[in-house]
Amino acid sequence: VQFHPEVTHTRQGMRMLERFVRDICQCEALWTPAKIIDDAVARIREQVGDDKVILGLSGGVDSSVTAMLLHRAIGKNLTCVFVDNGLLRLNEAEQVLDMFGDHFGLNIVHVPAEDRFLSALAGENDPEAKRKIIGRVFVEVFDEEALKLEDVKWLAQGTIYPDVIESAASATGKAHVIKSHHNVGGLPKEMKMGLVEPLKELFKDEVRKIGLELGLPYDMLYRHPFPGPGLGVRVLGEVKKEYCDLLRRADAIFIEELRKADLYDKVSQAFTVFLPVRSVGVMGDGRKYDWVVSLRAVETIDFMTAHWAHLPYDF
């Protein structure tokens, strides 16, 4: 085949693949989310036995589903480390702790680290430099917490199959290479851990279906993507607590209004950006001179390229 029937741009591509697999090869569709979960749980138990496992829980889809699979497989032998960097969405830290700690009963170590991250970011304007700072500080915080735990022999990660594909080019003869932005990275040399990646053979849509089967809420699994560095890259220029707090509130209002207008699920991603400039506006009957926030909504399939979403003028 001289084209890619699996990509979304190929019309009838999925029908071609389905006919080849189902009609020509006579394969049966037996691989359900429940079966994938049973298989993953069995493999986790076989791999780690009674050992303890640590996982960096961000509240994102991949780490959340990984946490639920591990919890089902090994229960209290899993410790999740949740680092609150002060760059999350409105009330996100509380939601993660309530859902996974109180509701599902996972063992979670909560690390409030807002001051540490903001101090490290002070004075930095370059977006790539900010990404590296956030990544470095996260590694430092995670390392410190991991060293406090005793007898942890395994590090779990929410690596999914696209990560493995993208990493293949840099393979060095090992079974697989971990992408730096997915890897907790930089773990102290004295911490010799094995790696547990229960989602590494699954695509994002499969991970979401598994999450639903495991009892995670639809709104959490299907919400718009949020960058790893969080608001650190949605605040243009220097990151300050004042800017993050304002942006958090503005973003929550934007998303709330999209949901009210039944538009949230019709756009691929919507978010606000803090611009470090002030502008004159009118609030009520008075003049207002304040910070500017930009609203962005896009449509995309692969999240590699995107075009702006058509929102109604009266939105």
PDB file of C-alpha atoms in Angstrom:
ATOM      1  CA  VAL A   1       0.000   0.000   0.000  1.00  0.00           C
ATOM      2  CA  GLN A   2       1.565   3.291  -1.134  1.00  0.00           C
ATOM      3  CA  PHE A   3      -0.340   5.531   1.284  1.00  0.00           C
ATOM      4  CA  HIS A   4      -1.436   5.523   4.913  1.00  0.00           C
ATOM      5  CA  PRO A   5      -4.967   4.166   5.365  1.00  0.00           C
ATOM      6  CA  GLU A   6      -4.698   4.612   9.135  1.00  0.00           C
ATOM      7  CA  VAL A   7      -4.429   8.416   9.097  1.00  0.00           C
ATOM      8  CA  THR A   8      -7.493  10.615   9.342  1.00  0.00           C
ATOM      9  CA  HIS A   9      -6.829  12.329   6.003  1.00  0.00           C
ATOM     10  CA  THR A  10      -7.396   9.058   4.129  1.00  0.00           C
ATOM     11  CA  ARG A  11     -11.072   8.804   3.282  1.00  0.00           C
ATOM     12  CA  GLN A  12     -12.522   5.358   3.987  1.00  0.00           C
ATOM     13  CA  GLY A  13      -9.140   4.334   5.423  1.00  0.00           C
ATOM     14  CA  MET A  14     -10.635   2.718   8.506  1.00  0.00           C
ATOM     15  CA  ARG A  15     -13.154   0.829   6.374  1.00  0.00           C
ATOM     16  CA  MET A  16     -10.295  -0.562   4.303  1.00  0.00           C
ATOM     17  CA  LEU A  17      -8.421  -1.695   7.390  1.00  0.00           C
ATOM     18  CA  GLU A  18     -11.545  -3.150   8.977  1.00  0.00           C
ATOM     19  CA  ARG A  19     -12.405  -5.130   5.856  1.00  0.00           C
ATOM     20  CA  PHE A  20      -8.836  -6.435   5.580  1.00  0.00           C
ATOM     21  CA  VAL A  21      -8.668  -7.475   9.242  1.00  0.00           C
ATOM     22  CA  ARG A  22     -12.232  -8.715   9.726  1.00  0.00           C
ATOM     23  CA  ASP A  23     -13.295 -10.048   6.315  1.00  0.00           C
ATOM     24  CA  ILE A  24     -10.064 -11.105   4.620  1.00  0.00           C
ATOM     25  CA  CYS A  25      -8.001 -12.180   7.640  1.00  0.00           C
ATOM     26  CA  GLN A  26     -11.077 -13.394   9.550  1.00  0.00           C
ATOM     27  CA  CYS A  27      -9.873 -11.846  12.818  1.00  0.00           C
ATOM     28  CA  GLU A  28     -12.324 -11.445  15.688  1.00  0.00           C
ATOM     29  CA  ALA A  29     -12.723  -8.253  17.729  1.00  0.00           C
ATOM     30  CA  LEU A  30     -12.119  -9.768  21.148  1.00  0.00           C
ATOM     31  CA  TRP A  31      -9.805  -7.113  22.594  1.00  0.00           C
ATOM     32  CA  THR A  32     -12.187  -5.127  24.801  1.00  0.00           C
ATOM     33  CA  PRO A  33     -11.218  -2.529  27.453  1.00  0.00           C
ATOM     34  CA  ALA A  34     -12.077  -5.030  30.194  1.00  0.00           C
ATOM     35  CA  LYS A  35      -9.793  -7.651  28.644  1.00  0.00           C
ATOM     36  CA  ILE A  36      -6.968  -5.129  28.244  1.00  0.00           C
ATOM     37  CA  ILE A  37      -7.321  -4.222  31.934  1.00  0.00           C
ATOM     38  CA  ASP A  38      -7.249  -7.862  33.049  1.00  0.00           C
ATOM     39  CA  ASP A  39      -4.162  -8.493  30.923  1.00  0.00           C
ATOM     40  CA  ALA A  40      -2.387  -5.354  32.195  1.00  0.00           C
ATOM     41  CA  VAL A  41      -3.141  -6.174  35.837  1.00  0.00           C
ATOM     42  CA  ALA A  42      -1.818  -9.714  35.400  1.00  0.00           C
ATOM     43  CA  ARG A  43       1.378  -8.464  33.756  1.00  0.00           C
ATOM     44  CA  ILE A  44       1.957  -5.853  36.475  1.00  0.00           C
ATOM     45  CA  ARG A  45       1.567  -8.468  39.209  1.00  0.00           C
ATOM     46  CA  GLU A  46       3.923 -10.827  37.410  1.00  0.00           C
ATOM     47  CA  GLN A  47       6.499  -8.077  36.880  1.00  0.00           C
ATOM     48  CA  VAL A  48       6.625  -6.448  40.322  1.00  0.00           C
ATOM     49  CA  GLY A  49       5.323  -9.162  42.629  1.00  0.00           C
ATOM     50  CA  ASP A  50       5.133  -7.810  46.182  1.00  0.00           C
ATOM     51  CA  ASP A  51       7.584  -4.959  45.512  1.00  0.00           C
ATOM     52  CA  LYS A  52       6.749  -1.291  46.044  1.00  0.00           C
ATOM     53  CA  VAL A  53       6.190   1.078  43.116  1.00  0.00           C
ATOM     54  CA  ILE A  54       6.358   4.880  42.848  1.00  0.00           C
ATOM     55  CA  LEU A  55       4.472   6.970  40.280  1.00  0.00           C
ATOM     56  CA  GLY A  56       4.489  10.678  39.505  1.00  0.00           C
ATOM     57  CA  LEU A  57       0.769  11.520  39.358  1.00  0.00           C
ATOM     58  CA  SER A  58      -0.055  14.707  37.458  1.00  0.00           C
ATOM     59  CA  GLY A  59      -3.812  14.316  37.104  1.00  0.00           C
ATOM     60  CA  GLY A  60      -3.470  13.965  33.334  1.00  0.00           C
ATOM     61  CA  VAL A  61      -5.059  11.107  31.408  1.00  0.00           C
ATOM     62  CA  ASP A  62      -1.999   8.872  31.069  1.00  0.00           C
ATOM     63  CA  SER A  63      -0.714   9.083  34.642  1.00  0.00           C
ATOM     64  CA  SER A  64      -4.263   8.800  36.030  1.00  0.00           C
ATOM     65  CA  VAL A  65      -5.057   5.603  34.122  1.00  0.00           C
ATOM     66  CA  THR A  66      -1.627   4.211  35.017  1.00  0.00           C
ATOM     67  CA  ALA A  67      -2.343   4.925  38.690  1.00  0.00           C
ATOM     68  CA  MET A  68      -5.709   3.161  38.547  1.00  0.00           C
ATOM     69  CA  LEU A  69      -4.253   0.088  36.838  1.00  0.00           C
ATOM     70  CA  LEU A  70      -1.431  -0.169  39.367  1.00  0.00           C
ATOM     71  CA  HIS A  71      -3.816   0.380  42.274  1.00  0.00           C
ATOM     72  CA  ARG A  72      -5.997  -2.456  41.044  1.00  0.00           C
ATOM     73  CA  ALA A  73      -2.957  -4.695  40.607  1.00  0.00           C
ATOM     74  CA  ILE A  74      -0.900  -4.002  43.744  1.00  0.00           C
ATOM     75  CA  GLY A  75      -3.041  -1.815  46.023  1.00  0.00           C
ATOM     76  CA  LYS A  76      -1.132  -0.107  48.832  1.00  0.00           C
ATOM     77  CA  ASN A  77       2.232  -1.098  47.383  1.00  0.00           C
ATOM     78  CA  LEU A  78       1.782   1.857  45.017  1.00  0.00           C
ATOM     79  CA  THR A  79       2.780   5.346  46.165  1.00  0.00           C
ATOM     80  CA  CYS A  80       1.765   8.292  43.990  1.00  0.00           C
ATOM     81  CA  VAL A  81       3.695  11.548  44.269  1.00  0.00           C
ATOM     82  CA  PHE A  82       1.631  14.595  43.322  1.00  0.00           C
ATOM     83  CA  VAL A  83       3.719  17.749  42.932  1.00  0.00           C
ATOM     84  CA  ASP A  84       1.659  20.949  43.124  1.00  0.00           C
ATOM     85  CA  ASN A  85       3.848  23.381  41.197  1.00  0.00           C
ATOM     86  CA  GLY A  86       1.447  26.325  41.382  1.00  0.00           C
ATOM     87  CA  LEU A  87       1.021  26.214  37.605  1.00  0.00           C
ATOM     88  CA  LEU A  88      -2.114  24.054  37.487  1.00  0.00           C
ATOM     89  CA  ARG A  89      -5.671  24.922  36.501  1.00  0.00           C
ATOM     90  CA  LEU A  90      -8.186  26.360  38.973  1.00  0.00           C
ATOM     91  CA  ASN A  91      -8.816  23.926  41.868  1.00  0.00           C
ATOM     92  CA  GLU A  92      -6.960  21.159  40.003  1.00  0.00           C
ATOM     93  CA  ALA A  93      -4.776  20.133  42.942  1.00  0.00           C
ATOM     94  CA  GLU A  94      -7.800  19.759  45.213  1.00  0.00           C
ATOM     95  CA  GLN A  95      -9.658  17.767  42.550  1.00  0.00           C
ATOM     96  CA  VAL A  96      -6.758  15.343  42.059  1.00  0.00           C
ATOM     97  CA  LEU A  97      -6.364  14.759  45.797  1.00  0.00           C
ATOM     98  CA  ASP A  98     -10.104  14.348  46.356  1.00  0.00           C
ATOM     99  CA  MET A  99     -10.573  11.952  43.454  1.00  0.00           C
ATOM    100  CA  PHE A 100      -7.562   9.697  43.865  1.00  0.00           C
ATOM    101  CA  GLY A 101      -7.006   9.995  47.593  1.00  0.00           C
ATOM    102  CA  ASP A 102     -10.456  10.302  49.140  1.00  0.00           C
ATOM    103  CA  HIS A 103     -12.645   8.656  46.483  1.00  0.00           C
ATOM    104  CA  PHE A 104     -10.440   5.886  45.069  1.00  0.00           C
ATOM    105  CA  GLY A 105      -8.257   5.417  48.153  1.00  0.00           C
ATOM    106  CA  LEU A 106      -4.831   5.627  46.524  1.00  0.00           C
ATOM    107  CA  ASN A 107      -1.741   6.272  48.630  1.00  0.00           C
ATOM    108  CA  ILE A 108      -0.762   9.833  47.638  1.00  0.00           C
ATOM    109  CA  VAL A 109       2.119  12.013  48.788  1.00  0.00           C
ATOM    110  CA  HIS A 110       1.113  15.653  48.228  1.00  0.00           C
ATOM    111  CA  VAL A 111       4.039  18.035  47.738  1.00  0.00           C
ATOM    112  CA  PRO A 112       3.115  21.758  47.811  1.00  0.00           C
ATOM    113  CA  ALA A 113       5.951  23.327  45.807  1.00  0.00           C
ATOM    114  CA  GLU A 114       4.505  26.542  44.341  1.00  0.00           C
ATOM    115  CA  ASP A 115       7.036  28.853  46.006  1.00  0.00           C
ATOM    116  CA  ARG A 116       9.941  26.717  44.854  1.00  0.00           C
ATOM    117  CA  PHE A 117       8.837  26.696  41.218  1.00  0.00           C
ATOM    118  CA  LEU A 118       7.996  30.409  41.109  1.00  0.00           C
ATOM    119  CA  SER A 119      11.329  31.300  42.718  1.00  0.00           C
ATOM    120  CA  ALA A 120      13.181  29.276  40.094  1.00  0.00           C
ATOM    121  CA  LEU A 121      11.202  30.960  37.299  1.00  0.00           C
ATOM    122  CA  ALA A 122      11.714  34.510  38.600  1.00  0.00           C
ATOM    123  CA  GLY A 123      13.199  36.820  35.977  1.00  0.00           C
ATOM    124  CA  GLU A 124      13.026  34.280  33.124  1.00  0.00           C
ATOM    125  CA  ASN A 125      11.199  35.310  29.939  1.00  0.00           C
ATOM    126  CA  ASP A 126      12.261  32.723  27.357  1.00  0.00           C
ATOM    127  CA  PRO A 127       9.604  29.984  26.924  1.00  0.00           C
ATOM    128  CA  GLU A 128      12.075  27.162  26.256  1.00  0.00           C
ATOM    129  CA  ALA A 129      14.164  28.160  29.259  1.00  0.00           C
ATOM    130  CA  LYS A 130      11.011  28.191  31.398  1.00  0.00           C
ATOM    131  CA  ARG A 131      10.175  24.661  30.239  1.00  0.00           C
ATOM    132  CA  LYS A 132      13.632  23.450  31.225  1.00  0.00           C
ATOM    133  CA  ILE A 133      13.456  25.141  34.623  1.00  0.00           C
ATOM    134  CA  ILE A 134      10.062  23.592  35.379  1.00  0.00           C
ATOM    135  CA  GLY A 135      11.330  20.164  34.307  1.00  0.00           C
ATOM    136  CA  ARG A 136      14.502  20.489  36.380  1.00  0.00           C
ATOM    137  CA  VAL A 137      12.701  21.577  39.542  1.00  0.00           C
ATOM    138  CA  PHE A 138      10.135  18.804  39.148  1.00  0.00           C
ATOM    139  CA  VAL A 139      12.930  16.228  38.953  1.00  0.00           C
ATOM    140  CA  GLU A 140      14.564  17.686  42.063  1.00  0.00           C
ATOM    141  CA  VAL A 141      11.310  17.618  44.044  1.00  0.00           C
ATOM    142  CA  PHE A 142      10.390  14.116  42.876  1.00  0.00           C
ATOM    143  CA  ASP A 143      13.874  12.826  43.706  1.00  0.00           C
ATOM    144  CA  GLU A 144      13.673  14.202  47.232  1.00  0.00           C
ATOM    145  CA  GLU A 145      10.305  12.565  47.856  1.00  0.00           C
ATOM    146  CA  ALA A 146      11.376   9.270  46.294  1.00  0.00           C
ATOM    147  CA  LEU A 147      14.413   9.074  48.565  1.00  0.00           C
ATOM    148  CA  LYS A 148      12.139   9.373  51.618  1.00  0.00           C
ATOM    149  CA  LEU A 149      10.357   6.144  50.689  1.00  0.00           C
ATOM    150  CA  GLU A 150      11.784   2.812  51.747  1.00  0.00           C
ATOM    151  CA  ASP A 151      12.249  -0.282  49.611  1.00  0.00           C
ATOM    152  CA  VAL A 152      10.791   1.187  46.411  1.00  0.00           C
ATOM    153  CA  LYS A 153      12.062  -0.965  43.549  1.00  0.00           C
ATOM    154  CA  TRP A 154       9.967   0.184  40.594  1.00  0.00           C
ATOM    155  CA  LEU A 155       9.215   3.477  38.864  1.00  0.00           C
ATOM    156  CA  ALA A 156       5.916   3.589  36.960  1.00  0.00           C
ATOM    157  CA  GLN A 157       5.329   5.894  33.999  1.00  0.00           C
ATOM    158  CA  GLY A 158       2.351   6.678  31.797  1.00  0.00           C
ATOM    159  CA  THR A 159       4.220   6.104  28.540  1.00  0.00           C
ATOM    160  CA  ILE A 160       1.829   5.366  25.657  1.00  0.00           C
ATOM    161  CA  TYR A 161       2.556   3.862  22.242  1.00  0.00           C
ATOM    162  CA  PRO A 162       3.013   7.169  20.329  1.00  0.00           C
ATOM    163  CA  ASP A 163       5.810   7.984  22.793  1.00  0.00           C
ATOM    164  CA  VAL A 164       7.507   4.689  21.949  1.00  0.00           C
ATOM    165  CA  ILE A 165       7.165   5.330  18.215  1.00  0.00           C
ATOM    166  CA  GLU A 166       8.628   8.837  18.490  1.00  0.00           C
ATOM    167  CA  SER A 167      11.500   7.543  20.601  1.00  0.00           C
ATOM    168  CA  ALA A 168      12.420   4.699  18.253  1.00  0.00           C
ATOM    169  CA  ALA A 169      14.757   6.827  16.136  1.00  0.00           C
ATOM    170  CA  SER A 170      17.000   7.474  19.125  1.00  0.00           C
ATOM    171  CA  ALA A 171      17.109   3.860  20.262  1.00  0.00           C
ATOM    172  CA  THR A 172      20.570   2.666  21.248  1.00  0.00           C
ATOM    173  CA  GLY A 173      20.123  -1.066  21.214  1.00  0.00           C
ATOM    174  CA  LYS A 174      17.994  -1.186  24.351  1.00  0.00           C
ATOM    175  CA  ALA A 175      14.440  -2.474  24.314  1.00  0.00           C
ATOM    176  CA  HIS A 176      13.049   1.051  24.392  1.00  0.00           C
ATOM    177  CA  VAL A 177      14.044   4.628  25.049  1.00  0.00           C
ATOM    178  CA  ILE A 178      12.060   6.939  27.314  1.00  0.00           C
ATOM    179  CA  LYS A 179      11.261  10.389  25.980  1.00  0.00           C
ATOM    180  CA  SER A 180      12.832  13.000  28.210  1.00  0.00           C
ATOM    181  CA  HIS A 181       9.595  14.883  28.775  1.00  0.00           C
ATOM    182  CA  HIS A 182       7.858  11.714  29.916  1.00  0.00           C
ATOM    183  CA  ASN A 183      10.722  10.482  32.020  1.00  0.00           C
ATOM    184  CA  VAL A 184      10.966  11.520  35.647  1.00  0.00           C
ATOM    185  CA  GLY A 185      14.634  11.639  34.642  1.00  0.00           C
ATOM    186  CA  GLY A 186      17.646  12.384  36.764  1.00  0.00           C
ATOM    187  CA  LEU A 187      16.803   9.928  39.512  1.00  0.00           C
ATOM    188  CA  PRO A 188      19.732   9.555  41.894  1.00  0.00           C
ATOM    189  CA  LYS A 189      22.167   6.842  40.882  1.00  0.00           C
ATOM    190  CA  GLU A 190      21.743   5.109  44.234  1.00  0.00           C
ATOM    191  CA  MET A 191      18.091   4.524  43.359  1.00  0.00           C
ATOM    192  CA  LYS A 192      18.259   1.527  41.084  1.00  0.00           C
ATOM    193  CA  MET A 193      14.689   1.005  39.925  1.00  0.00           C
ATOM    194  CA  GLY A 194      12.990  -1.088  37.325  1.00  0.00           C
ATOM    195  CA  LEU A 195      10.515   0.529  34.956  1.00  0.00           C
ATOM    196  CA  VAL A 196       6.786  -0.238  34.782  1.00  0.00           C
ATOM    197  CA  GLU A 197       4.893   1.057  31.727  1.00  0.00           C
ATOM    198  CA  PRO A 198       1.485  -0.647  31.539  1.00  0.00           C
ATOM    199  CA  LEU A 199       0.177   1.634  28.748  1.00  0.00           C
ATOM    200  CA  LYS A 200       3.156   1.517  26.395  1.00  0.00           C
ATOM    201  CA  GLU A 201       1.342  -0.565  23.755  1.00  0.00           C
ATOM    202  CA  LEU A 202      -1.828   1.565  23.732  1.00  0.00           C
ATOM    203  CA  PHE A 203      -2.959   4.665  21.870  1.00  0.00           C
ATOM    204  CA  LYS A 204      -4.638   7.648  23.531  1.00  0.00           C
ATOM    205  CA  ASP A 205      -8.182   6.684  22.550  1.00  0.00           C
ATOM    206  CA  GLU A 206      -7.638   3.201  24.009  1.00  0.00           C
ATOM    207  CA  VAL A 207      -6.249   4.685  27.222  1.00  0.00           C
ATOM    208  CA  ARG A 208      -9.373   6.824  27.605  1.00  0.00           C
ATOM    209  CA  LYS A 209     -11.673   3.827  27.100  1.00  0.00           C
ATOM    210  CA  ILE A 210      -9.727   1.896  29.728  1.00  0.00           C
ATOM    211  CA  GLY A 211     -10.037   4.851  32.084  1.00  0.00           C
ATOM    212  CA  LEU A 212     -13.813   4.810  31.714  1.00  0.00           C
ATOM    213  CA  GLU A 213     -13.851   1.071  32.411  1.00  0.00           C
ATOM    214  CA  LEU A 214     -11.783   1.698  35.556  1.00  0.00           C
ATOM    215  CA  GLY A 215     -14.331   4.214  36.821  1.00  0.00           C
ATOM    216  CA  LEU A 216     -12.614   7.506  36.024  1.00  0.00           C
ATOM    217  CA  PRO A 217     -15.071  10.297  35.121  1.00  0.00           C
ATOM    218  CA  TYR A 218     -15.706  11.123  31.464  1.00  0.00           C
ATOM    219  CA  ASP A 219     -15.099  14.850  31.970  1.00  0.00           C
ATOM    220  CA  MET A 220     -11.614  14.186  33.301  1.00  0.00           C
ATOM    221  CA  LEU A 221     -10.632  11.707  30.588  1.00  0.00           C
ATOM    222  CA  TYR A 222     -11.926  13.770  27.686  1.00  0.00           C
ATOM    223  CA  ARG A 223     -11.041  17.285  28.782  1.00  0.00           C
ATOM    224  CA  HIS A 224      -8.793  19.374  26.573  1.00  0.00           C
ATOM    225  CA  PRO A 225      -5.027  18.731  26.706  1.00  0.00           C
ATOM    226  CA  PHE A 226      -3.006  20.770  29.183  1.00  0.00           C
ATOM    227  CA  PRO A 227       0.756  21.296  28.723  1.00  0.00           C
ATOM    228  CA  GLY A 228       3.181  19.614  31.087  1.00  0.00           C
ATOM    229  CA  PRO A 229       4.726  22.951  32.170  1.00  0.00           C
ATOM    230  CA  GLY A 230       1.177  24.172  32.810  1.00  0.00           C
ATOM    231  CA  LEU A 231       0.568  27.898  33.107  1.00  0.00           C
ATOM    232  CA  GLY A 232       4.320  28.425  32.922  1.00  0.00           C
ATOM    233  CA  VAL A 233       4.052  28.466  29.136  1.00  0.00           C
ATOM    234  CA  ARG A 234       0.658  30.179  29.001  1.00  0.00           C
ATOM    235  CA  VAL A 235       1.987  33.225  30.805  1.00  0.00           C
ATOM    236  CA  LEU A 236       4.042  35.102  28.227  1.00  0.00           C
ATOM    237  CA  GLY A 237       7.232  36.495  29.680  1.00  0.00           C
ATOM    238  CA  GLU A 238       8.079  36.233  33.371  1.00  0.00           C
ATOM    239  CA  VAL A 239       5.868  33.974  35.488  1.00  0.00           C
ATOM    240  CA  LYS A 240       4.466  35.544  38.649  1.00  0.00           C
ATOM    241  CA  LYS A 241       1.875  34.304  41.130  1.00  0.00           C
ATOM    242  CA  GLU A 242      -0.332  37.323  40.390  1.00  0.00           C
ATOM    243  CA  TYR A 243      -0.353  36.455  36.685  1.00  0.00           C
ATOM    244  CA  CYS A 244      -1.051  32.763  37.305  1.00  0.00           C
ATOM    245  CA  ASP A 245      -3.946  33.497  39.648  1.00  0.00           C
ATOM    246  CA  LEU A 246      -5.532  35.870  37.121  1.00  0.00           C
ATOM    247  CA  LEU A 247      -5.015  33.428  34.250  1.00  0.00           C
ATOM    248  CA  ARG A 248      -6.482  30.537  36.249  1.00  0.00           C
ATOM    249  CA  ARG A 249      -9.701  32.460  36.853  1.00  0.00           C
ATOM    250  CA  ALA A 250      -9.943  33.659  33.246  1.00  0.00           C
ATOM    251  CA  ASP A 251      -9.370  30.158  31.882  1.00  0.00           C
ATOM    252  CA  ALA A 252     -12.025  28.684  34.166  1.00  0.00           C
ATOM    253  CA  ILE A 253     -14.546  31.301  32.992  1.00  0.00           C
ATOM    254  CA  PHE A 254     -13.734  30.629  29.313  1.00  0.00           C
ATOM    255  CA  ILE A 255     -14.167  26.857  29.731  1.00  0.00           C
ATOM    256  CA  GLU A 256     -17.356  27.308  31.773  1.00  0.00           C
ATOM    257  CA  GLU A 257     -18.901  29.495  29.068  1.00  0.00           C
ATOM    258  CA  LEU A 258     -17.928  27.012  26.341  1.00  0.00           C
ATOM    259  CA  ARG A 259     -19.682  24.254  28.273  1.00  0.00           C
ATOM    260  CA  LYS A 260     -22.789  26.400  28.812  1.00  0.00           C
ATOM    261  CA  ALA A 261     -22.960  27.077  25.063  1.00  0.00           C
ATOM    262  CA  ASP A 262     -22.438  23.367  24.264  1.00  0.00           C
ATOM    263  CA  LEU A 263     -19.217  24.214  22.426  1.00  0.00           C
ATOM    264  CA  TYR A 264     -16.583  22.577  24.648  1.00  0.00           C
ATOM    265  CA  ASP A 265     -16.719  19.171  22.959  1.00  0.00           C
ATOM    266  CA  LYS A 266     -16.905  20.788  19.515  1.00  0.00           C
ATOM    267  CA  VAL A 267     -13.440  22.313  19.738  1.00  0.00           C
ATOM    268  CA  SER A 268     -10.252  20.316  20.195  1.00  0.00           C
ATOM    269  CA  GLN A 269      -8.584  22.687  22.621  1.00  0.00           C
ATOM    270  CA  ALA A 270      -9.481  25.999  24.211  1.00  0.00           C
ATOM    271  CA  PHE A 271      -7.400  28.033  26.629  1.00  0.00           C
ATOM    272  CA  THR A 272      -6.387  31.512  27.735  1.00  0.00           C
ATOM    273  CA  VAL A 273      -2.981  33.179  27.481  1.00  0.00           C
ATOM    274  CA  PHE A 274      -1.711  35.945  29.749  1.00  0.00           C
ATOM    275  CA  LEU A 275      -0.145  38.837  27.835  1.00  0.00           C
ATOM    276  CA  PRO A 276       2.265  41.015  29.859  1.00  0.00           C
ATOM    277  CA  VAL A 277       0.719  44.265  28.628  1.00  0.00           C
ATOM    278  CA  ARG A 278      -1.982  46.528  30.021  1.00  0.00           C
ATOM    279  CA  SER A 279      -4.800  48.019  28.001  1.00  0.00           C
ATOM    280  CA  VAL A 280      -7.681  50.434  28.526  1.00  0.00           C
ATOM    281  CA  GLY A 281     -11.193  49.030  28.672  1.00  0.00           C
ATOM    282  CA  VAL A 282     -14.612  49.842  30.067  1.00  0.00           C
ATOM    283  CA  MET A 283     -16.209  47.958  32.965  1.00  0.00           C
ATOM    284  CA  GLY A 284     -19.659  49.153  33.929  1.00  0.00           C
ATOM    285  CA  ASP A 285     -19.517  52.898  33.384  1.00  0.00           C
ATOM    286  CA  GLY A 286     -15.892  53.268  34.380  1.00  0.00           C
ATOM    287  CA  ARG A 287     -12.532  53.271  32.672  1.00  0.00           C
ATOM    288  CA  LYS A 288     -10.338  50.255  33.436  1.00  0.00           C
ATOM    289  CA  TYR A 289      -6.607  49.885  32.784  1.00  0.00           C
ATOM    290  CA  ASP A 290      -5.565  46.290  33.360  1.00  0.00           C
ATOM    291  CA  TRP A 291      -3.798  43.191  32.071  1.00  0.00           C
ATOM    292  CA  VAL A 292      -4.777  41.594  28.753  1.00  0.00           C
ATOM    293  CA  VAL A 293      -5.787  37.942  28.390  1.00  0.00           C
ATOM    294  CA  SER A 294      -6.064  36.292  24.973  1.00  0.00           C
ATOM    295  CA  LEU A 295      -8.628  33.554  24.263  1.00  0.00           C
ATOM    296  CA  ARG A 296      -7.716  30.766  21.852  1.00  0.00           C
ATOM    297  CA  ALA A 297      -9.801  27.861  20.518  1.00  0.00           C
ATOM    298  CA  VAL A 298      -8.558  25.481  17.834  1.00  0.00           C
ATOM    299  CA  GLU A 299      -9.658  22.435  15.882  1.00  0.00           C
ATOM    300  CA  THR A 300      -7.227  19.615  15.242  1.00  0.00           C
ATOM    301  CA  ILE A 301      -7.111  15.858  14.946  1.00  0.00           C
ATOM    302  CA  ASP A 302      -3.457  14.981  15.472  1.00  0.00           C
ATOM    303  CA  PHE A 303      -2.478  17.921  17.743  1.00  0.00           C
ATOM    304  CA  MET A 304       0.494  18.519  15.469  1.00  0.00           C
ATOM    305  CA  THR A 305      -1.208  21.140  13.301  1.00  0.00           C
ATOM    306  CA  ALA A 306      -4.363  23.116  14.038  1.00  0.00           C
ATOM    307  CA  HIS A 307      -6.636  25.834  12.718  1.00  0.00           C
ATOM    308  CA  TRP A 308      -8.750  28.293  14.646  1.00  0.00           C
ATOM    309  CA  ALA A 309     -12.184  27.138  15.681  1.00  0.00           C
ATOM    310  CA  HIS A 310     -15.294  28.846  14.334  1.00  0.00           C
ATOM    311  CA  LEU A 311     -17.131  30.088  17.427  1.00  0.00           C
ATOM    312  CA  PRO A 312     -20.511  31.845  17.031  1.00  0.00           C
ATOM    313  CA  TYR A 313     -20.300  35.640  17.032  1.00  0.00           C
ATOM    314  CA  ASP A 314     -22.781  35.829  19.891  1.00  0.00           C
ATOM    315  CA  PHE A 315     -20.745  33.464  22.085  1.00  0.00           C
TER     316      PHE A 315
END
